[in-house]
């Protein structure tokens, strides 16, 4: 039998081996300047008396001079001071930038007129060109595009609440009626006065049918398909369309429109190639980029939100990509069902996760 001392010695050796393995992994992260390791530990250099983040760009120290600590407090209690380059005792650079951009976004949302780029950069505490790059990296759009989206949002709210279109125009931040009508009609899909009257004067053609996914509603404006929605209750799909534009002229299916919905159902049954229908989709500049990227995903393929963010040139705007997918109003033709999480699992789907899985299964089974 082992003696008590032998057991203690074995346990101590095991702990030492685990600690040595952890330090080896930490050193590897330091050598690779791994940003994902920031905040999980800190390393200190005995010869300089300084401690850093794993991603610190400073000259690498010799391994025998390095010690590791779980927190910055532990490193300081051991007598080390914070590196002035990576500032390990402050929020990480990405977090500081995100906080600064969030502050700028609030300033844009609250301003009656869009502040100049120099003014916004000053709020962020960055140079003009650095700010513009960081803002687009964090939000996926330029400051000007973000401001335009906010103004469009204020316009929609104002048209629903104001006594006149003119009042809503000025409340939304438009100083020129010409600019107002040129921009707002594109944003709203109809004239501001028609939108204010719940779509009065606008014609929306629609039809409801059944497909293997359940009930399907297809709606078009004069410009193209504006909605393809799925559900269990056909009447609810129609009510949802009516609720969006209560005063619009909703025109039921005729023989010509029946051909269109038959094409859509056929495409859902066998999504090969491009149905090549004109689409009338409206959204922010960022949403449009996401939706176009979605249309470029071939049937049978799955991509992640990070993949889409990279494809549109905004690799850090993963959450914004997910939000744009959730805002998509045209099922299947804009195939947001092909976007999954990093681990391959399914995230939410506007028309139900079960339908998302069914679409992917059908495409994956070679029925495309």
Short mmCIF file of C-alpha atoms in Angstrom, two decimals:
data_model
loop_
_atom_site.label_atom_id
_atom_site.label_comp_id
_atom_site.label_asym_id
_atom_site.label_seq_id
_atom_site.Cartn_x
_atom_site.Cartn_y
_atom_site.Cartn_z
CA UNK A 1 0.00 0.00 0.00
CA UNK A 2 1.05 3.56 -0.60
CA UNK A 3 1.97 5.57 2.46
CA UNK A 4 0.19 8.86 3.19
CA UNK A 5 3.36 10.79 2.23
CA UNK A 6 3.51 8.97 -1.10
CA UNK A 7 -0.08 9.91 -1.87
CA UNK A 8 0.55 13.56 -0.98
CA UNK A 9 3.64 13.58 -3.17
CA UNK A 10 1.72 12.13 -6.12
CA UNK A 11 -1.09 14.67 -5.72
CA UNK A 12 1.43 17.52 -5.50
CA UNK A 13 3.17 16.32 -8.65
CA UNK A 14 -0.16 16.15 -10.47
CA UNK A 15 -1.02 19.73 -9.48
CA UNK A 16 2.42 20.90 -10.60
CA UNK A 17 1.98 19.20 -13.97
CA UNK A 18 -1.40 20.85 -14.47
CA UNK A 19 0.05 24.27 -13.58
CA UNK A 20 2.99 23.74 -15.92
CA UNK A 21 0.62 22.78 -18.73
CA UNK A 22 -1.48 25.90 -18.11
CA UNK A 23 1.63 28.10 -18.16
CA UNK A 24 2.73 26.51 -21.42
CA UNK A 25 -0.61 27.33 -23.05
CA UNK A 26 -0.43 30.86 -21.70
CA UNK A 27 3.07 31.32 -23.05
CA UNK A 28 1.90 30.09 -26.43
CA UNK A 29 -0.85 32.73 -26.37
CA UNK A 30 1.74 35.41 -25.55
CA UNK A 31 4.00 34.24 -28.40
CA UNK A 32 1.03 34.44 -30.79
CA UNK A 33 -0.21 37.73 -29.33
CA UNK A 34 -3.62 36.10 -29.10
CA UNK A 35 -6.29 38.78 -28.59
CA UNK A 36 -8.86 36.17 -27.57
CA UNK A 37 -6.75 35.48 -24.46
CA UNK A 38 -6.93 39.09 -23.27
CA UNK A 39 -8.65 39.29 -19.91
CA UNK A 40 -8.17 35.59 -19.14
CA UNK A 41 -4.68 36.14 -17.70
CA UNK A 42 -1.77 38.61 -17.58
CA UNK A 43 1.96 38.09 -17.92
CA UNK A 44 4.67 39.99 -16.09
CA UNK A 45 8.35 40.45 -17.00
CA UNK A 46 10.71 40.35 -14.04
CA UNK A 47 13.52 42.25 -15.79
CA UNK A 48 11.32 45.27 -16.58
CA UNK A 49 8.85 45.16 -13.69
CA UNK A 50 5.95 45.52 -16.15
CA UNK A 51 2.85 43.36 -16.72
CA UNK A 52 0.91 43.14 -20.00
CA UNK A 53 -2.01 41.61 -21.86
CA UNK A 54 -1.27 38.48 -23.92
CA UNK A 55 -1.75 40.49 -27.13
CA UNK A 56 0.65 43.29 -26.18
CA UNK A 57 2.73 44.30 -29.25
CA UNK A 58 5.79 45.06 -27.11
CA UNK A 59 9.04 43.18 -27.70
CA UNK A 60 8.74 39.61 -26.45
CA UNK A 61 10.51 38.73 -23.21
CA UNK A 62 12.54 35.62 -22.51
CA UNK A 63 10.43 32.76 -21.12
CA UNK A 64 12.52 32.40 -17.95
CA UNK A 65 11.75 36.04 -17.06
CA UNK A 66 7.99 35.71 -17.36
CA UNK A 67 5.39 35.04 -14.65
CA UNK A 68 1.64 34.62 -15.15
CA UNK A 69 -1.24 36.03 -13.08
CA UNK A 70 -4.98 35.46 -13.27
CA UNK A 71 -5.84 39.14 -12.69
CA UNK A 72 -4.23 42.54 -13.05
CA UNK A 73 -4.72 43.06 -9.29
CA UNK A 74 -2.56 40.01 -8.55
CA UNK A 75 0.17 41.31 -10.85
CA UNK A 76 0.19 44.71 -9.13
CA UNK A 77 0.18 43.12 -5.68
CA UNK A 78 3.31 41.23 -6.78
CA UNK A 79 4.98 44.57 -7.45
CA UNK A 80 4.54 44.94 -11.21
CA UNK A 81 3.26 48.10 -12.93
CA UNK A 82 0.89 48.30 -15.90
CA UNK A 83 2.36 48.47 -19.40
CA UNK A 84 1.82 51.91 -20.93
CA UNK A 85 1.39 50.41 -24.37
CA UNK A 86 -1.36 47.79 -23.93
CA UNK A 87 -2.84 49.36 -20.74
CA UNK A 88 -3.83 46.05 -19.11
CA UNK A 89 -5.48 47.81 -16.14
CA UNK A 90 -8.00 49.50 -18.47
CA UNK A 91 -10.73 48.15 -20.75
CA UNK A 92 -9.41 46.41 -23.86
CA UNK A 93 -8.96 48.55 -26.98
CA UNK A 94 -11.93 46.90 -28.70
CA UNK A 95 -14.14 47.59 -25.68
CA UNK A 96 -12.97 51.21 -25.47
CA UNK A 97 -13.66 51.70 -29.17
CA UNK A 98 -17.11 50.09 -28.85
CA UNK A 99 -17.96 52.39 -25.94
CA UNK A 100 -16.78 55.43 -27.89
CA UNK A 101 -18.81 54.48 -30.96
CA UNK A 102 -21.88 53.82 -28.78
CA UNK A 103 -21.53 57.35 -27.40
CA UNK A 104 -21.32 58.74 -30.93
CA UNK A 105 -24.42 56.77 -31.99
CA UNK A 106 -26.38 58.27 -29.11
CA UNK A 107 -25.18 61.74 -30.16
CA UNK A 108 -26.34 61.14 -33.74
CA UNK A 109 -29.72 59.86 -32.56
CA UNK A 110 -30.30 62.89 -30.34
CA UNK A 111 -29.02 65.57 -32.75
CA UNK A 112 -31.48 67.53 -34.88
CA UNK A 113 -28.81 67.94 -37.58
CA UNK A 114 -26.01 65.47 -38.26
CA UNK A 115 -22.81 66.76 -36.60
CA UNK A 116 -19.80 67.03 -38.90
CA UNK A 117 -17.33 64.18 -39.16
CA UNK A 118 -14.80 66.27 -37.22
CA UNK A 119 -17.33 66.85 -34.42
CA UNK A 120 -18.18 63.15 -34.22
CA UNK A 121 -14.49 62.21 -34.19
CA UNK A 122 -13.95 64.65 -31.33
CA UNK A 123 -16.77 63.02 -29.34
CA UNK A 124 -15.09 59.66 -29.90
CA UNK A 125 -11.66 61.02 -28.98
CA UNK A 126 -10.15 59.86 -32.28
CA UNK A 127 -8.71 61.41 -35.39
CA UNK A 128 -11.13 62.03 -38.25
CA UNK A 129 -9.95 59.19 -40.51
CA UNK A 130 -9.39 56.69 -37.69
CA UNK A 131 -12.89 57.40 -36.36
CA UNK A 132 -14.51 56.86 -39.75
CA UNK A 133 -12.78 53.47 -40.12
CA UNK A 134 -13.61 52.33 -36.58
CA UNK A 135 -17.25 53.48 -36.84
CA UNK A 136 -17.79 51.46 -40.03
CA UNK A 137 -15.97 48.48 -38.52
CA UNK A 138 -18.16 48.46 -35.40
CA UNK A 139 -21.55 49.31 -36.95
CA UNK A 140 -21.20 48.07 -40.51
CA UNK A 141 -22.17 51.45 -42.01
CA UNK A 142 -20.71 54.93 -42.30
CA UNK A 143 -21.76 57.71 -39.87
CA UNK A 144 -23.74 59.32 -42.70
CA UNK A 145 -25.62 56.09 -43.48
CA UNK A 146 -26.31 55.53 -39.78
CA UNK A 147 -27.72 59.05 -39.49
CA UNK A 148 -29.91 58.50 -42.57
CA UNK A 149 -31.34 55.32 -41.05
CA UNK A 150 -32.09 57.11 -37.79
CA UNK A 151 -33.77 59.94 -39.67
CA UNK A 152 -35.90 57.45 -41.60
CA UNK A 153 -36.92 55.84 -38.31
CA UNK A 154 -37.90 59.24 -36.88
CA UNK A 155 -39.82 59.97 -40.07
CA UNK A 156 -41.89 56.79 -39.79
CA UNK A 157 -42.72 57.55 -36.17
CA UNK A 158 -43.45 61.20 -36.99
CA UNK A 159 -45.76 60.44 -39.89
CA UNK A 160 -47.81 58.19 -37.63
CA UNK A 161 -48.09 60.82 -34.89
CA UNK A 162 -47.88 64.27 -36.50
CA UNK A 163 -50.79 66.35 -37.75
CA UNK A 164 -49.07 67.02 -41.07
CA UNK A 165 -46.35 65.73 -43.34
CA UNK A 166 -44.53 69.07 -43.05
CA UNK A 167 -44.31 68.76 -39.26
CA UNK A 168 -42.96 65.23 -39.57
CA UNK A 169 -40.45 66.43 -42.16
CA UNK A 170 -38.89 69.02 -39.87
CA UNK A 171 -39.09 66.79 -36.80
CA UNK A 172 -37.15 64.12 -38.67
CA UNK A 173 -34.38 66.61 -39.45
CA UNK A 174 -35.10 67.46 -43.09
CA UNK A 175 -34.50 71.13 -43.90
CA UNK A 176 -35.30 70.88 -47.60
CA UNK A 177 -38.58 69.59 -48.98
CA UNK A 178 -36.87 68.49 -52.20
CA UNK A 179 -34.35 66.38 -50.30
CA UNK A 180 -37.12 65.13 -48.05
CA UNK A 181 -39.32 63.79 -50.88
CA UNK A 182 -36.38 62.39 -52.83
CA UNK A 183 -35.12 60.38 -49.87
CA UNK A 184 -38.33 59.54 -48.02
CA UNK A 185 -40.15 57.92 -50.93
CA UNK A 186 -37.28 55.49 -51.36
CA UNK A 187 -37.15 54.77 -47.65
CA UNK A 188 -40.92 54.31 -47.23
CA UNK A 189 -41.78 52.64 -50.53
CA UNK A 190 -44.47 55.26 -51.24
CA UNK A 191 -45.06 58.98 -50.83
CA UNK A 192 -44.89 60.30 -47.24
CA UNK A 193 -48.55 61.34 -47.34
CA UNK A 194 -49.60 57.86 -48.44
CA UNK A 195 -47.49 56.28 -45.71
CA UNK A 196 -49.04 58.64 -43.13
CA UNK A 197 -52.49 57.46 -44.24
CA UNK A 198 -51.46 53.85 -43.72
CA UNK A 199 -50.61 53.28 -47.35
CA UNK A 200 -53.61 55.11 -48.75
CA UNK A 201 -53.34 55.27 -52.53
CA UNK A 202 -50.73 52.53 -52.73
CA UNK A 203 -51.57 49.29 -54.48
CA UNK A 204 -50.30 46.03 -53.04
CA UNK A 205 -51.16 42.86 -54.90
CA UNK A 206 -51.11 39.65 -52.91
CA UNK A 207 -52.12 36.01 -52.87
CA UNK A 208 -52.15 33.24 -50.31
CA UNK A 209 -51.56 29.58 -51.09
CA UNK A 210 -50.34 26.36 -49.52
CA UNK A 211 -46.92 24.79 -49.94
CA UNK A 212 -45.00 22.06 -48.13
CA UNK A 213 -43.96 24.62 -45.47
CA UNK A 214 -47.56 25.60 -44.70
CA UNK A 215 -49.36 28.79 -45.69
CA UNK A 216 -47.48 31.26 -47.88
CA UNK A 217 -48.31 34.88 -48.75
CA UNK A 218 -46.67 36.68 -51.66
CA UNK A 219 -47.14 40.45 -52.00
CA UNK A 220 -45.84 42.87 -54.63
CA UNK A 221 -45.77 46.56 -55.33
CA UNK A 222 -45.36 48.01 -58.79
CA UNK A 223 -41.59 47.66 -58.31
CA UNK A 224 -41.42 43.99 -57.36
CA UNK A 225 -41.91 41.40 -54.63
CA UNK A 226 -42.10 43.18 -51.27
CA UNK A 227 -43.01 40.27 -49.00
CA UNK A 228 -43.00 36.49 -48.86
CA UNK A 229 -44.23 35.29 -45.49
CA UNK A 230 -44.84 31.82 -44.08
CA UNK A 231 -47.12 30.59 -41.33
CA UNK A 232 -49.73 28.13 -40.17
CA UNK A 233 -52.77 30.42 -40.49
CA UNK A 234 -53.45 31.95 -43.96
CA UNK A 235 -55.83 34.52 -42.48
CA UNK A 236 -53.16 35.69 -40.04
CA UNK A 237 -50.72 36.31 -42.89
CA UNK A 238 -53.29 38.55 -44.58
CA UNK A 239 -54.08 40.36 -41.31
CA UNK A 240 -50.38 41.03 -40.80
CA UNK A 241 -50.21 42.63 -44.26
CA UNK A 242 -53.32 44.70 -43.52
CA UNK A 243 -51.90 45.84 -40.18
CA UNK A 244 -48.77 47.11 -41.87
CA UNK A 245 -50.71 49.20 -44.42
CA UNK A 246 -54.31 49.51 -43.19
CA UNK A 247 -55.28 52.09 -45.84
CA UNK A 248 -53.48 50.59 -48.82
CA UNK A 249 -55.45 49.12 -51.67
CA UNK A 250 -54.87 45.39 -51.27
CA UNK A 251 -55.69 43.62 -54.51
CA UNK A 252 -56.35 39.89 -54.39
CA UNK A 253 -54.94 37.38 -56.82
CA UNK A 254 -55.89 37.34 -60.47
CA UNK A 255 -54.86 34.79 -63.08
CA UNK A 256 -51.57 36.60 -63.80
CA UNK A 257 -50.65 36.83 -60.15
CA UNK A 258 -51.49 33.16 -59.66
CA UNK A 259 -48.68 32.41 -62.12
CA UNK A 260 -46.26 34.41 -59.96
CA UNK A 261 -47.12 32.63 -56.73
CA UNK A 262 -46.87 29.29 -58.58
CA UNK A 263 -43.32 30.25 -59.58
CA UNK A 264 -42.47 31.11 -55.97
CA UNK A 265 -43.89 27.82 -54.67
CA UNK A 266 -42.01 25.95 -57.38
CA UNK A 267 -38.79 27.64 -56.34
CA UNK A 268 -39.39 26.72 -52.69
CA UNK A 269 -40.02 23.13 -53.77
CA UNK A 270 -36.77 23.05 -55.76
CA UNK A 271 -34.54 26.12 -55.14
CA UNK A 272 -32.22 25.75 -58.10
CA UNK A 273 -30.45 28.82 -59.41
CA UNK A 274 -32.14 32.20 -59.22
CA UNK A 275 -35.87 32.77 -59.63
CA UNK A 276 -34.84 36.17 -61.05
CA UNK A 277 -37.88 38.09 -59.83
CA UNK A 278 -37.59 41.83 -59.22
CA UNK A 279 -37.56 42.54 -55.48
CA UNK A 280 -38.82 45.66 -53.74
CA UNK A 281 -36.85 45.50 -50.51
CA UNK A 282 -36.16 48.59 -48.46
CA UNK A 283 -33.78 48.97 -45.57
CA UNK A 284 -30.63 50.66 -44.44
CA UNK A 285 -27.51 50.57 -46.57
CA UNK A 286 -26.10 47.93 -44.23
CA UNK A 287 -29.22 45.74 -44.44
CA UNK A 288 -29.13 45.93 -48.22
CA UNK A 289 -25.52 44.71 -48.24
CA UNK A 290 -26.42 41.81 -45.95
CA UNK A 291 -29.47 40.82 -48.01
CA UNK A 292 -27.44 40.87 -51.22
CA UNK A 293 -24.78 38.68 -49.59
CA UNK A 294 -27.53 36.25 -48.57
CA UNK A 295 -28.74 36.00 -52.16
CA UNK A 296 -25.23 34.95 -53.19
CA UNK A 297 -25.29 31.82 -50.96
CA UNK A 298 -25.88 28.76 -53.17
CA UNK A 299 -28.60 26.28 -52.24
CA UNK A 300 -27.24 23.49 -50.07
CA UNK A 301 -24.57 25.65 -48.42
CA UNK A 302 -24.56 26.97 -44.87
CA UNK A 303 -22.59 30.00 -43.71
CA UNK A 304 -22.20 31.72 -40.35
CA UNK A 305 -23.07 35.26 -39.37
CA UNK A 306 -19.32 35.88 -39.13
CA UNK A 307 -18.92 34.69 -42.73
CA UNK A 308 -21.50 37.19 -43.94
CA UNK A 309 -19.93 39.99 -41.88
CA UNK A 310 -16.59 39.23 -43.54
CA UNK A 311 -18.09 39.09 -47.03
CA UNK A 312 -19.57 42.57 -46.73
CA UNK A 313 -16.34 44.02 -45.35
CA UNK A 314 -17.51 44.47 -41.75
CA UNK A 315 -15.97 41.49 -39.88
CA UNK A 316 -16.87 42.77 -36.40
CA UNK A 317 -20.52 43.58 -37.19
CA UNK A 318 -21.78 40.05 -36.46
CA UNK A 319 -24.71 41.17 -34.29
CA UNK A 320 -25.78 43.72 -36.88
CA UNK A 321 -25.74 40.96 -39.52
CA UNK A 322 -27.97 38.80 -37.31
CA UNK A 323 -30.36 41.75 -36.88
CA UNK A 324 -30.48 42.32 -40.65
CA UNK A 325 -31.30 38.64 -41.17
CA UNK A 326 -34.13 38.91 -38.65
CA UNK A 327 -35.49 41.97 -40.51
CA UNK A 328 -35.68 40.15 -43.84
CA UNK A 329 -39.30 40.11 -45.06
CA UNK A 330 -38.79 37.91 -48.12
CA UNK A 331 -38.49 34.26 -47.16
CA UNK A 332 -36.43 31.85 -49.27
CA UNK A 333 -35.73 34.30 -52.12
CA UNK A 334 -33.47 36.10 -49.66
CA UNK A 335 -32.24 32.88 -48.02
CA UNK A 336 -31.48 33.90 -44.45
CA UNK A 337 -32.28 30.28 -43.48
CA UNK A 338 -28.81 29.31 -44.75
CA UNK A 339 -27.10 31.28 -41.98
CA UNK A 340 -26.25 29.34 -38.81
CA UNK A 341 -24.23 29.81 -35.64
CA UNK A 342 -20.48 29.18 -35.45
CA UNK A 343 -21.05 25.70 -33.99
CA UNK A 344 -23.47 24.82 -36.80
CA UNK A 345 -26.58 25.00 -34.61
CA UNK A 346 -29.65 26.94 -35.73
CA UNK A 347 -30.45 30.38 -34.43
CA UNK A 348 -33.89 31.99 -34.60
CA UNK A 349 -35.88 32.26 -37.81
CA UNK A 350 -38.66 34.75 -38.47
CA UNK A 351 -40.97 31.99 -39.69
CA UNK A 352 -40.01 29.35 -37.12
CA UNK A 353 -36.87 27.34 -36.49
CA UNK A 354 -38.69 24.18 -37.60
CA UNK A 355 -39.17 25.65 -41.08
CA UNK A 356 -35.53 26.71 -41.15
CA UNK A 357 -34.45 23.15 -40.34
CA UNK A 358 -36.86 21.74 -42.94
CA UNK A 359 -35.48 24.03 -45.65
CA UNK A 360 -31.90 23.09 -44.81
CA UNK A 361 -32.76 19.39 -44.67
CA UNK A 362 -34.40 19.52 -48.09
CA UNK A 363 -31.46 21.36 -49.65
CA UNK A 364 -28.99 19.05 -47.88
CA UNK A 365 -30.79 15.93 -49.07
CA UNK A 366 -30.06 16.85 -52.64
CA UNK A 367 -33.62 17.93 -53.41
CA UNK A 368 -32.26 21.14 -54.83
#
